Amino acid sequence: MTERTWCCSLGIVQKRLPILGWLPHYSLKWLQLDSIAGLTVGLTVVPQALAYAEVAGLPVQYGLYSSFMGCFVYFFLGTSRDVTLGPTAIMSLLVSFYALHQPVYAVLLAFLSGCIQLAMGILHLGFLLDFISYPVIKGFTSAASITIGFGQIKNLLGLHDIPQQFFLQVYYTFLRVGQTRVGDAVLGLVCMVLLLLLKVMKDQVPPLHQQMPCCVQLSHLLVWTSVLARNALVILFAGLIAYSFQVMGSQPFLLTGKTAEGLPPFQLPPFSVATPNGTVPFNQIVQDMGAGLAVVPLMALLESITIAKTFASQNNYHIDSNQELLAIGLTNLLGSFVSSYPVTGSFGRTAVNAQTGVCTPAGGLVTGVLVMLSLAYLTPLFYYIPKAALAAVIITAVAPLFDAKILWTVWRVKRLDLVPLCVTFLLCFWEVQYGILAGILVSGILILYHVARPQIQVSKGPVLILQPISGLHFPAVEALRETIYSQAFSASPPCCTILDCTHVSNIDYTVVTGLGELLEEFGNRGASLVFVKLQAPVLSDLLSADLKGFQHFSTLEEAEKYLSEE
């Protein structure tokens, strides 16, 4: 094997295993910073995982089952040092909708999503995500924040028998608000206030300087740790209160209850479900999931890659989008073997990771180990966690997803983009997939309209000069014909016309045919149509078509001189 071949092979291996790029340079300083970041993220992910399992409609242990595989997979395959993979509010909402609150469905959905994501990564189909515009994403996330947040009001108030469908949920929540359990309501509101105060405190903490006295630095570290681990502290606080009441023989709160103990077994995901009425086969489960097999993997990829790109641009490093597809796909595929539901990148935990100074994806190893230790030793204590406290964690976590400022920004930049944003936002309250698909469809129609009706700059003088501003594609032929009819053929005699093709980089057969018909019509009317500034591919296509009367020039001056002498 030659040296060049060896270097090429090594480059391919490093691209597929990014760990080989940074592991040889790993230092003790990096280990210290990664350990602190991993521990901090672990203190965040454990209470969030329990809470997000509630959103997904699954037993709370499934949140933790979903929180550690991504840490280990991303250690080997991740290209962003900041990103952490695990359960999120958006994914949990989608799982709740498509997995029908059944763990078997949720685990199988993770397996199938992973297969689809891996296939997209191998076939380099990540460009499909580019068709989901920012207004559609914002419309979906804003609607999801309201849906998720309002869905936790029942736990915050201790209400029972509230339907899952959003509009019915709103109706029955207000109908049964008189059945509110005072204990749950008070505890939930206290937890929310504590979380908000700690979050405000985070913005008020001054930066740490080496010149500060040791006692001040220690106090700063204590406050900083409390702020970042606020979810864990609030859950611990609520759990201690609930345990105290349990010891005294009364319980004013709805508790999480008994949780399966220990680590999940490593096994194939189930491909059928045993029910009292018989066995539900694999094909029936797939039919029940429906559009979720497209929506869940695509939204997971979109969320994860968007987060990775955001933090990469902020911290001046590069990520490989296709490698991220493979990482998230393999995480979901392998995660299904440990009873995980579909996961993606978490913006909140990624932000915590970045703020604590993580240097490499090795920080995820500490997070993963902490989650596994929690499963191994702490699950009996989850019994005493009040559901109202978990609801408070969820509501404060999803509230920032609602972005009211986007309306004013879009209004100032391009008002037409409010259409897909509002369509997605409103329809997501009815059915999530309808909202996303409708938003993509509206965005596509807006794009196609501009392709079919491109702006054509018109300059009148001794000759008529037409310049398509945004290229020529086959739907635009009719728009060009209408412009020529209204500008050139309406005059008597008809105007000679120059078509300035500066912005036309390629054409298709329909465009060539349409231009041939226009040349023939100009000839029948005793006028001329000439072309200027043709790019090489366009000129080659037009010459190959052997159009009758075709003339082209390099500059406008040459074309105008030719027409004046004709």
Coordinates of C-alpha atoms in Angstrom, one line a residue:
M1 CA 0.0 0.0 0.0
T2 CA 1.5 3.4 -1.0
E3 CA 1.8 6.3 1.4
R4 CA -0.9 8.2 -0.5
T5 CA -3.3 5.3 -0.3
W6 CA -2.6 4.9 3.4
C7 CA -3.2 8.6 4.1
C8 CA -6.5 8.5 2.1
S9 CA -7.7 5.4 4.0
L10 CA -6.8 6.9 7.4
G11 CA -8.7 10.1 6.4
I12 CA -11.8 8.1 5.6
V13 CA -11.6 6.2 8.9
Q14 CA -11.1 9.4 10.9
K15 CA -14.1 10.9 9.1
R16 CA -16.3 8.0 10.1
L17 CA -14.8 7.8 13.6
P18 CA -14.2 11.4 14.7
I19 CA -12.8 10.2 18.0
L20 CA -9.6 9.4 16.2
G21 CA -9.2 13.1 15.5
W22 CA -9.1 14.3 19.1
L23 CA -8.3 11.3 21.3
P24 CA -4.5 11.3 20.5
H25 CA -4.3 14.9 21.7
Y26 CA -6.4 14.3 24.8
S27 CA -4.9 16.0 27.9
L28 CA -5.4 16.0 31.7
K29 CA -6.8 19.5 31.5
W30 CA -9.5 18.3 29.0
L31 CA -10.3 15.4 31.3
Q32 CA -10.9 17.8 34.2
L33 CA -13.2 20.1 32.2
D34 CA -15.0 17.2 30.5
S35 CA -15.7 15.5 33.9
I36 CA -17.1 18.7 35.4
A37 CA -19.3 19.3 32.3
G38 CA -20.5 15.6 32.2
L39 CA -21.4 15.7 35.9
T40 CA -23.3 18.9 35.5
V41 CA -25.2 17.7 32.5
G42 CA -25.9 14.4 34.4
L43 CA -27.5 16.4 37.2
T44 CA -29.7 18.1 34.6
V45 CA -30.6 15.0 32.5
V46 CA -31.8 12.7 35.3
P47 CA -34.8 14.9 36.5
Q48 CA -35.6 16.0 33.0
A49 CA -35.6 12.4 31.7
L50 CA -38.1 11.5 34.4
A51 CA -40.3 14.5 33.5
Y52 CA -40.1 13.9 29.7
A53 CA -41.2 10.3 30.2
E54 CA -44.4 11.7 31.6
V55 CA -44.8 13.8 28.5
A56 CA -44.3 10.7 26.3
G57 CA -47.0 8.9 28.4
L58 CA -44.6 6.2 29.5
P59 CA -43.4 5.0 32.9
V60 CA -40.7 7.4 34.2
Q61 CA -37.9 4.8 34.0
Y62 CA -38.1 4.9 30.2
G63 CA -36.8 8.5 30.3
L64 CA -33.6 7.2 31.9
Y65 CA -33.5 4.2 29.6
S66 CA -33.4 6.8 26.8
S67 CA -30.7 9.0 28.3
F68 CA -27.4 7.0 28.3
M69 CA -27.0 5.2 24.9
G70 CA -26.6 8.5 23.1
C71 CA -23.7 9.6 25.4
F72 CA -21.7 6.5 24.5
V73 CA -22.5 6.5 20.7
Y74 CA -21.7 10.2 20.4
F75 CA -18.4 9.7 22.2
F76 CA -17.2 7.7 19.1
L77 CA -19.2 9.3 16.2
G78 CA -20.1 12.9 17.3
T79 CA -18.5 15.8 15.5
S80 CA -19.7 18.5 18.0
R81 CA -18.1 18.7 21.4
D82 CA -21.2 20.4 22.9
V83 CA -24.1 18.3 21.7
T84 CA -25.8 15.9 24.1
L85 CA -28.3 13.3 22.9
G86 CA -31.3 12.2 24.9
P87 CA -35.0 12.6 25.5
T88 CA -36.4 16.1 24.7
A89 CA -39.8 17.8 25.1
I90 CA -40.5 17.8 21.3
M91 CA -39.5 14.1 20.8
S92 CA -41.5 13.1 23.9
L93 CA -44.6 14.9 22.5
L94 CA -44.2 13.1 19.2
V95 CA -43.7 9.7 20.9
S96 CA -46.8 10.4 23.0
F97 CA -48.8 11.0 19.8
Y98 CA -47.5 8.1 17.7
A99 CA -46.6 5.4 20.2
L100 CA -50.1 5.5 21.8
H101 CA -48.6 5.6 25.3
Q102 CA -47.4 2.0 24.9
P103 CA -43.8 1.2 25.8
V104 CA -43.5 -1.5 23.1
Y105 CA -44.6 1.0 20.4
A106 CA -42.2 3.6 21.7
V107 CA -39.2 1.2 21.7
L108 CA -40.0 -0.1 18.2
L109 CA -40.5 3.5 17.0
A110 CA -36.9 4.2 18.2
F111 CA -35.6 1.1 16.3
L112 CA -37.4 2.0 13.0
S113 CA -36.5 5.7 13.3
G114 CA -32.8 4.7 13.8
C115 CA -33.0 2.5 10.6
I116 CA -34.5 5.3 8.6
Q117 CA -31.9 7.8 9.9
L118 CA -29.0 5.5 9.2
A119 CA -30.3 4.9 5.7
M120 CA -30.6 8.7 5.1
G121 CA -27.0 9.1 6.4
I122 CA -25.6 6.3 4.2
L123 CA -27.5 7.6 1.1
H124 CA -26.6 11.3 1.9
L125 CA -30.3 12.3 2.0
G126 CA -29.8 15.0 4.6
F127 CA -30.6 17.6 2.1
L128 CA -34.3 16.7 2.5
L129 CA -34.2 18.5 5.8
D130 CA -33.5 21.7 3.9
F131 CA -37.1 21.7 2.7
I132 CA -38.4 22.4 6.2
S133 CA -38.2 26.1 6.5
Y134 CA -37.4 28.1 9.7
P135 CA -41.0 29.5 9.9
V136 CA -42.4 25.9 9.8
I137 CA -39.9 24.9 12.6
K138 CA -40.8 27.9 14.7
G139 CA -44.6 27.3 14.2
F140 CA -44.2 23.7 15.3
T141 CA -42.0 24.3 18.3
S142 CA -44.2 27.2 19.5
A143 CA -47.4 25.0 19.2
A144 CA -45.5 22.1 20.9
S145 CA -44.5 24.3 23.8
I146 CA -48.2 25.2 24.4
T147 CA -49.4 21.6 23.9
I148 CA -46.7 20.2 26.3
G149 CA -47.1 22.9 28.9
F150 CA -50.9 22.8 29.0
G151 CA -50.7 19.0 29.0
Q152 CA -49.0 19.2 32.4
I153 CA -51.6 21.4 34.0
K154 CA -53.5 18.3 35.0
N155 CA -50.5 17.0 37.0
L156 CA -49.8 20.5 38.4
L157 CA -53.4 20.6 39.8
G158 CA -53.7 16.9 40.6
L159 CA -56.6 16.3 38.1
H160 CA -57.7 12.9 36.8
D161 CA -59.2 11.5 33.6
I162 CA -58.1 14.3 31.3
P163 CA -58.1 13.3 27.6
Q164 CA -54.9 13.6 25.5
Q165 CA -56.3 15.4 22.5
F166 CA -55.4 19.1 22.9
F167 CA -58.8 20.7 22.5
L168 CA -60.5 18.1 24.7
Q169 CA -57.7 18.6 27.2
V170 CA -58.4 22.3 27.4
Y171 CA -62.2 21.7 27.7
Y172 CA -62.0 19.0 30.5
T173 CA -59.2 20.8 32.4
F174 CA -61.4 23.9 32.8
L175 CA -64.5 21.7 33.4
R176 CA -62.8 19.9 36.3
V177 CA -60.7 22.7 37.7
G178 CA -63.0 22.6 40.8
Q179 CA -61.5 19.2 41.6
T180 CA -58.0 20.6 42.1
R181 CA -56.0 19.0 44.8
V182 CA -54.7 21.8 47.0
G183 CA -51.5 20.0 48.0
D184 CA -50.4 19.3 44.4
A185 CA -51.3 22.9 43.2
V186 CA -49.3 24.5 46.1
L187 CA -46.3 22.3 45.6
G188 CA -46.3 22.7 41.8
L189 CA -46.5 26.5 42.0
V190 CA -43.7 26.6 44.7
C191 CA -41.5 24.4 42.5
M192 CA -42.1 26.7 39.5
V193 CA -41.3 29.8 41.5
L194 CA -38.1 28.1 42.8
L195 CA -37.1 27.1 39.2
L196 CA -37.7 30.6 37.9
L197 CA -35.8 32.3 40.8
L198 CA -32.8 30.0 40.2
K199 CA -33.0 30.7 36.5
V200 CA -33.0 34.5 37.1
M201 CA -30.1 34.0 39.6
K202 CA -28.1 32.4 36.8
D203 CA -28.3 35.7 34.8
Q204 CA -27.2 37.7 37.8
V205 CA -24.2 35.7 38.8
P206 CA -21.1 37.8 38.0
P207 CA -18.2 36.2 36.1
L208 CA -15.5 34.5 38.1
H209 CA -12.0 36.1 38.3
Q210 CA -8.8 34.6 39.7
Q211 CA -8.3 37.8 41.8
M212 CA -11.4 37.0 43.9
P213 CA -10.8 35.7 47.4
C214 CA -11.1 32.0 47.9
C215 CA -14.3 32.3 50.0
V216 CA -15.9 34.3 47.2
Q217 CA -14.8 31.8 44.6
L218 CA -16.3 29.0 46.7
S219 CA -19.6 30.8 47.1
H220 CA -19.6 31.5 43.4
L221 CA -19.1 27.8 42.6
L222 CA -21.8 26.8 45.0
V223 CA -24.4 29.3 43.5
W224 CA -23.3 28.3 39.9
T225 CA -23.7 24.6 40.7
S226 CA -27.1 25.2 42.3
V227 CA -28.3 27.2 39.3
L228 CA -27.2 24.6 36.7
A229 CA -28.6 21.7 38.8
R230 CA -31.8 23.5 39.7
N231 CA -34.1 20.7 38.3
A232 CA -32.4 18.1 40.4
L233 CA -32.5 20.3 43.5
V234 CA -36.2 21.1 43.1
I235 CA -37.1 17.4 42.5
L236 CA -35.0 16.5 45.6
F237 CA -36.8 19.2 47.6
A238 CA -40.3 18.0 46.5
G239 CA -39.3 14.4 47.1
L240 CA -38.2 15.1 50.7
I241 CA -41.5 16.9 51.4
A242 CA -43.5 14.0 50.0
Y243 CA -41.5 11.5 51.9
S244 CA -42.0 13.5 55.1
F245 CA -45.8 13.3 54.7
Q246 CA -45.6 9.6 53.9
V247 CA -43.7 9.0 57.2
M248 CA -46.4 11.0 59.0
G249 CA -49.1 8.7 57.5
S250 CA -50.7 11.2 55.1
Q251 CA -50.0 12.0 51.5
P252 CA -51.5 15.2 49.9
F253 CA -49.6 14.7 46.6
L254 CA -50.0 12.4 43.6
L255 CA -46.7 10.5 43.5
T256 CA -44.8 8.9 40.6
G257 CA -45.3 5.5 42.3
K258 CA -43.4 2.2 42.0
T259 CA -40.7 2.2 39.3
A260 CA -39.0 -0.8 37.7
E261 CA -35.6 -1.1 39.4
G262 CA -32.2 -1.7 37.8
L263 CA -30.7 -1.3 34.4
P264 CA -32.8 -2.4 31.4
P265 CA -31.9 -5.8 29.8
F266 CA -30.0 -5.6 26.4
Q267 CA -32.4 -7.4 24.0
L268 CA -34.0 -7.1 20.6
P269 CA -36.9 -4.6 20.5
P270 CA -40.3 -6.3 20.5
F271 CA -41.8 -6.8 17.0
S272 CA -45.3 -7.7 18.3
V273 CA -47.5 -6.9 21.3
A274 CA -49.4 -9.4 23.4
T275 CA -52.8 -8.1 24.4
P276 CA -55.8 -9.7 26.2
N277 CA -57.5 -9.9 22.8
G278 CA -54.5 -11.6 21.0
T279 CA -51.2 -10.6 19.5
V280 CA -50.8 -7.4 17.6
P281 CA -48.4 -8.2 14.7
F282 CA -45.5 -6.1 13.4
N283 CA -47.4 -4.8 10.3
Q284 CA -50.3 -3.7 12.4
I285 CA -48.0 -1.7 14.8
V286 CA -46.4 0.0 11.8
Q287 CA -49.9 0.9 10.5
D288 CA -50.8 2.3 13.9
M289 CA -47.7 4.5 13.9
G290 CA -48.6 5.9 10.5
A291 CA -47.0 9.2 9.6
G292 CA -44.9 8.9 12.8
L293 CA -42.4 6.8 10.8
A294 CA -41.6 9.9 8.7
V295 CA -42.2 12.7 11.2
V296 CA -40.3 11.3 14.2
P297 CA -36.9 10.6 12.4
L298 CA -37.0 13.8 10.4
M299 CA -37.8 16.0 13.3
A300 CA -35.1 14.2 15.4
L301 CA -32.5 14.9 12.7
L302 CA -33.6 18.4 12.2
E303 CA -33.5 19.3 15.9
S304 CA -30.1 17.6 16.5
I305 CA -28.3 19.0 13.4
T306 CA -29.7 22.5 14.0
I307 CA -28.4 22.5 17.6
A308 CA -25.0 21.2 16.4
K309 CA -24.7 23.9 13.7
T310 CA -25.8 26.6 16.2
F311 CA -23.1 25.8 18.8
A312 CA -20.5 25.1 16.1
S313 CA -20.9 28.5 14.6
Q314 CA -20.9 30.2 18.1
N315 CA -17.7 28.4 19.1
N316 CA -15.9 28.5 15.7
Y317 CA -15.5 24.8 14.8
H318 CA -16.9 22.6 12.0
I319 CA -19.4 19.8 12.2
D320 CA -20.1 17.1 9.6
S321 CA -23.9 17.0 9.0
N322 CA -23.9 13.6 7.4
Q323 CA -21.8 12.2 10.3
E324 CA -24.4 13.7 12.7
L325 CA -27.1 11.7 10.8
L326 CA -25.2 8.5 11.4
A327 CA -24.7 9.3 15.1
I328 CA -28.3 10.0 15.8
G329 CA -29.4 7.0 13.7
L330 CA -27.1 4.6 15.5
T331 CA -28.1 6.1 18.9
N332 CA -31.8 5.3 18.2
L333 CA -31.1 1.9 16.7
L334 CA -28.9 0.7 19.6
G335 CA -31.0 2.6 22.1
S336 CA -34.0 0.4 21.2
F337 CA -32.0 -2.6 22.5
V338 CA -32.1 -1.0 26.0
S339 CA -35.8 0.0 25.8
S340 CA -35.2 3.6 24.7
Y341 CA -37.7 5.7 22.9
P342 CA -36.6 8.1 20.1
V343 CA -34.1 10.7 21.1
T344 CA -32.3 13.7 19.6
G345 CA -30.1 16.6 20.5
S346 CA -31.2 18.6 23.6
F347 CA -30.8 22.4 23.3
G348 CA -31.0 23.0 27.0
R349 CA -28.5 20.3 28.0
T350 CA -26.2 21.2 25.1
A351 CA -26.2 24.8 26.4
V352 CA -25.2 23.6 29.9
N353 CA -22.5 21.5 28.4
A354 CA -21.0 24.5 26.5
Q355 CA -21.3 26.8 29.5
T356 CA -19.4 24.4 31.7
G357 CA -16.4 24.4 29.3
V358 CA -16.7 20.9 27.8
C359 CA -13.7 20.2 25.5
T360 CA -14.6 16.9 23.7
P361 CA -17.6 14.5 23.5
A362 CA -15.9 12.5 26.3
G363 CA -18.0 14.6 28.7
G364 CA -20.9 12.4 27.6
L365 CA -19.3 9.3 29.2
V366 CA -19.6 10.9 32.7
T367 CA -23.2 11.8 32.0
G368 CA -24.0 8.3 30.7
V369 CA -22.4 6.6 33.7
L370 CA -24.3 8.9 36.1
V371 CA -27.6 8.0 34.4
M372 CA -26.8 4.3 34.7
L373 CA -25.9 4.6 38.3
S374 CA -29.2 6.4 38.9
L375 CA -31.0 3.4 37.3
A376 CA -29.0 0.9 39.3
Y377 CA -29.3 2.4 42.7
L378 CA -31.9 5.3 42.9
T379 CA -35.0 3.9 41.2
P380 CA -36.7 3.0 44.6
L381 CA -36.5 6.7 45.6
F382 CA -38.4 7.8 42.5
Y383 CA -41.5 6.5 44.1
Y384 CA -41.7 9.6 46.3
I385 CA -41.3 12.2 43.5
P386 CA -44.6 14.2 43.2
K387 CA -46.0 14.5 39.7
A388 CA -46.6 18.2 40.4
A389 CA -42.9 18.7 40.7
L390 CA -42.2 16.9 37.4
A391 CA -44.9 19.1 35.8
A392 CA -43.2 22.2 37.1
V393 CA -39.9 21.0 35.6
I394 CA -41.5 20.4 32.2
I395 CA -43.4 23.7 32.1
T396 CA -40.4 25.8 32.9
A397 CA -38.3 23.8 30.4
V398 CA -40.7 24.2 27.4
A399 CA -41.8 27.8 28.1
P400 CA -38.7 29.3 26.2
L401 CA -39.7 27.2 23.1
F402 CA -42.6 29.6 22.6
D403 CA -41.1 32.5 20.6
A404 CA -43.5 35.4 20.3
K405 CA -40.8 37.7 18.9
I406 CA -40.6 35.6 15.7
L407 CA -43.9 37.1 14.5
W408 CA -42.5 40.7 14.6
T409 CA -39.2 39.6 13.0
V410 CA -40.9 37.8 10.2
W411 CA -43.3 40.7 9.7
R412 CA -40.4 43.0 9.2
V413 CA -38.3 40.7 7.0
K414 CA -40.8 39.0 4.8
R415 CA -44.5 39.0 5.7
L416 CA -45.4 36.2 3.3
D417 CA -43.4 33.8 5.6
L418 CA -46.1 34.4 8.2
V419 CA -48.4 32.1 6.1
P420 CA -46.5 28.8 6.6
L421 CA -45.7 29.8 10.2
C422 CA -49.3 30.4 11.2
V423 CA -50.6 27.4 9.2
T424 CA -48.1 25.1 11.0
F425 CA -48.8 26.6 14.4
L426 CA -52.6 26.3 14.2
L427 CA -52.8 22.8 12.6
C428 CA -50.3 21.3 15.0
F429 CA -53.0 21.7 17.7
W430 CA -55.2 19.4 15.7
E431 CA -52.7 16.8 14.4
V432 CA -48.9 17.3 14.5
Q433 CA -48.2 15.7 11.2
Y434 CA -50.9 17.8 9.4
G435 CA -49.3 20.9 10.8
I436 CA -45.8 20.1 9.7
L437 CA -46.9 18.7 6.3
A438 CA -49.1 21.7 5.7
G439 CA -46.3 24.1 6.6
I440 CA -43.9 22.4 4.2
L441 CA -46.5 22.3 1.5
V442 CA -47.3 26.1 1.8
S443 CA -43.5 26.9 1.9
G444 CA -43.1 24.7 -1.3
I445 CA -45.9 26.5 -3.0
L446 CA -44.3 29.9 -2.2
I447 CA -41.0 28.7 -3.6
L448 CA -42.6 27.3 -6.8
Y449 CA -44.6 30.5 -7.3
H450 CA -41.3 32.5 -7.4
V451 CA -39.8 29.9 -9.8
A452 CA -42.9 30.0 -12.1
R453 CA -43.2 33.8 -11.9
P454 CA -39.6 35.2 -11.7
Q455 CA -39.0 38.9 -11.5
I456 CA -38.1 40.2 -15.0
Q457 CA -36.3 43.6 -15.2
V458 CA -37.5 45.6 -18.1
S459 CA -35.5 48.4 -19.7
K460 CA -37.0 50.4 -22.5
G461 CA -35.0 52.4 -25.1
P462 CA -34.2 52.0 -28.8
V463 CA -34.5 48.3 -28.1
L464 CA -36.3 46.4 -25.3
I465 CA -34.0 44.7 -22.8
L466 CA -35.4 41.9 -20.6
Q467 CA -33.4 40.5 -17.7
P468 CA -34.7 37.6 -15.6
I469 CA -33.5 38.3 -12.1
S470 CA -33.7 34.7 -10.7
G471 CA -33.0 32.3 -13.6
L472 CA -35.3 30.5 -16.0
H473 CA -36.9 27.1 -15.3
F474 CA -39.7 25.4 -17.3
P475 CA -42.6 26.9 -15.2
A476 CA -41.3 30.4 -16.0
V477 CA -41.6 30.1 -19.8
E478 CA -45.2 31.3 -19.7
A479 CA -44.3 34.3 -17.5
L480 CA -41.5 35.3 -20.0
R481 CA -44.0 34.9 -22.9
E482 CA -46.5 37.2 -21.2
T483 CA -43.9 39.8 -20.5
I484 CA -42.8 39.8 -24.1
Y485 CA -46.4 40.0 -25.4
S486 CA -47.1 43.0 -23.1
Q487 CA -43.9 44.8 -23.7
A488 CA -42.6 43.9 -27.2
F489 CA -45.6 42.8 -29.3
S490 CA -48.0 45.4 -28.0
A491 CA -46.0 48.2 -29.8
S492 CA -46.5 48.9 -33.4
P493 CA -44.2 47.9 -35.0
P494 CA -43.0 45.2 -32.5
C495 CA -39.9 46.1 -30.6
C496 CA -36.6 44.2 -31.2
T497 CA -35.7 42.6 -27.9
I498 CA -32.5 41.6 -26.0
L499 CA -32.8 38.8 -23.5
D500 CA -30.0 39.4 -20.9
C501 CA -29.2 36.0 -19.4
T502 CA -26.7 37.1 -16.8
H503 CA -28.6 35.2 -14.0
V504 CA -29.5 32.2 -16.0
S505 CA -27.2 29.3 -15.1
N506 CA -29.0 26.4 -16.6
I507 CA -32.1 25.6 -18.7
D508 CA -34.2 22.6 -19.6
Y509 CA -35.9 21.2 -22.7
T510 CA -39.1 23.1 -22.0
V511 CA -37.3 26.4 -21.8
V512 CA -35.4 25.7 -25.0
T513 CA -38.6 24.8 -26.8
G514 CA -40.3 28.0 -25.5
L515 CA -37.4 30.2 -26.6
G516 CA -37.5 28.5 -30.1
E517 CA -41.2 29.4 -30.4
L518 CA -40.5 33.0 -29.3
L519 CA -37.7 33.3 -32.0
E520 CA -40.1 32.0 -34.6
E521 CA -42.8 34.4 -33.5
F522 CA -40.4 37.4 -33.6
G523 CA -39.4 36.4 -37.1
N524 CA -43.1 36.2 -38.2
R525 CA -43.6 39.8 -36.9
G526 CA -40.6 41.2 -38.5
A527 CA -38.6 41.8 -35.3
S528 CA -35.5 40.2 -33.7
L529 CA -34.8 38.5 -30.4
V530 CA -31.2 38.2 -29.5
F531 CA -29.4 36.8 -26.4
V532 CA -26.5 38.3 -24.4
K533 CA -24.2 37.1 -21.6
L534 CA -25.0 33.5 -22.0
Q535 CA -23.2 31.2 -19.5
A536 CA -21.3 28.3 -21.1
P537 CA -23.8 25.5 -20.2
V538 CA -26.8 27.5 -21.4
L539 CA -25.0 28.5 -24.6
S540 CA -24.1 24.9 -25.2
D541 CA -27.8 23.8 -24.8
L542 CA -29.1 26.4 -27.1
L543 CA -26.5 25.7 -29.8
S544 CA -27.3 22.0 -29.6
A545 CA -31.0 22.7 -30.2
D546 CA -30.1 24.5 -33.5
L547 CA -32.8 27.1 -33.1
K548 CA -33.8 29.0 -36.2
G549 CA -32.8 32.7 -36.0
F550 CA -30.7 32.3 -32.8
Q551 CA -28.1 35.0 -32.2
H552 CA -26.0 35.6 -29.2
F553 CA -23.5 38.3 -28.1
S554 CA -21.1 38.8 -25.2
T555 CA -22.1 42.3 -24.3
L556 CA -25.2 44.6 -24.5
E557 CA -23.3 47.0 -26.7
E558 CA -22.6 44.4 -29.4
A559 CA -26.3 43.3 -29.3
E560 CA -27.6 46.9 -29.6
K561 CA -25.2 47.6 -32.4
Y562 CA -26.3 44.5 -34.3
L563 CA -30.0 45.4 -33.9
S564 CA -29.5 49.0 -34.9
E565 CA -27.7 47.9 -38.2
E566 CA -30.3 45.3 -39.0

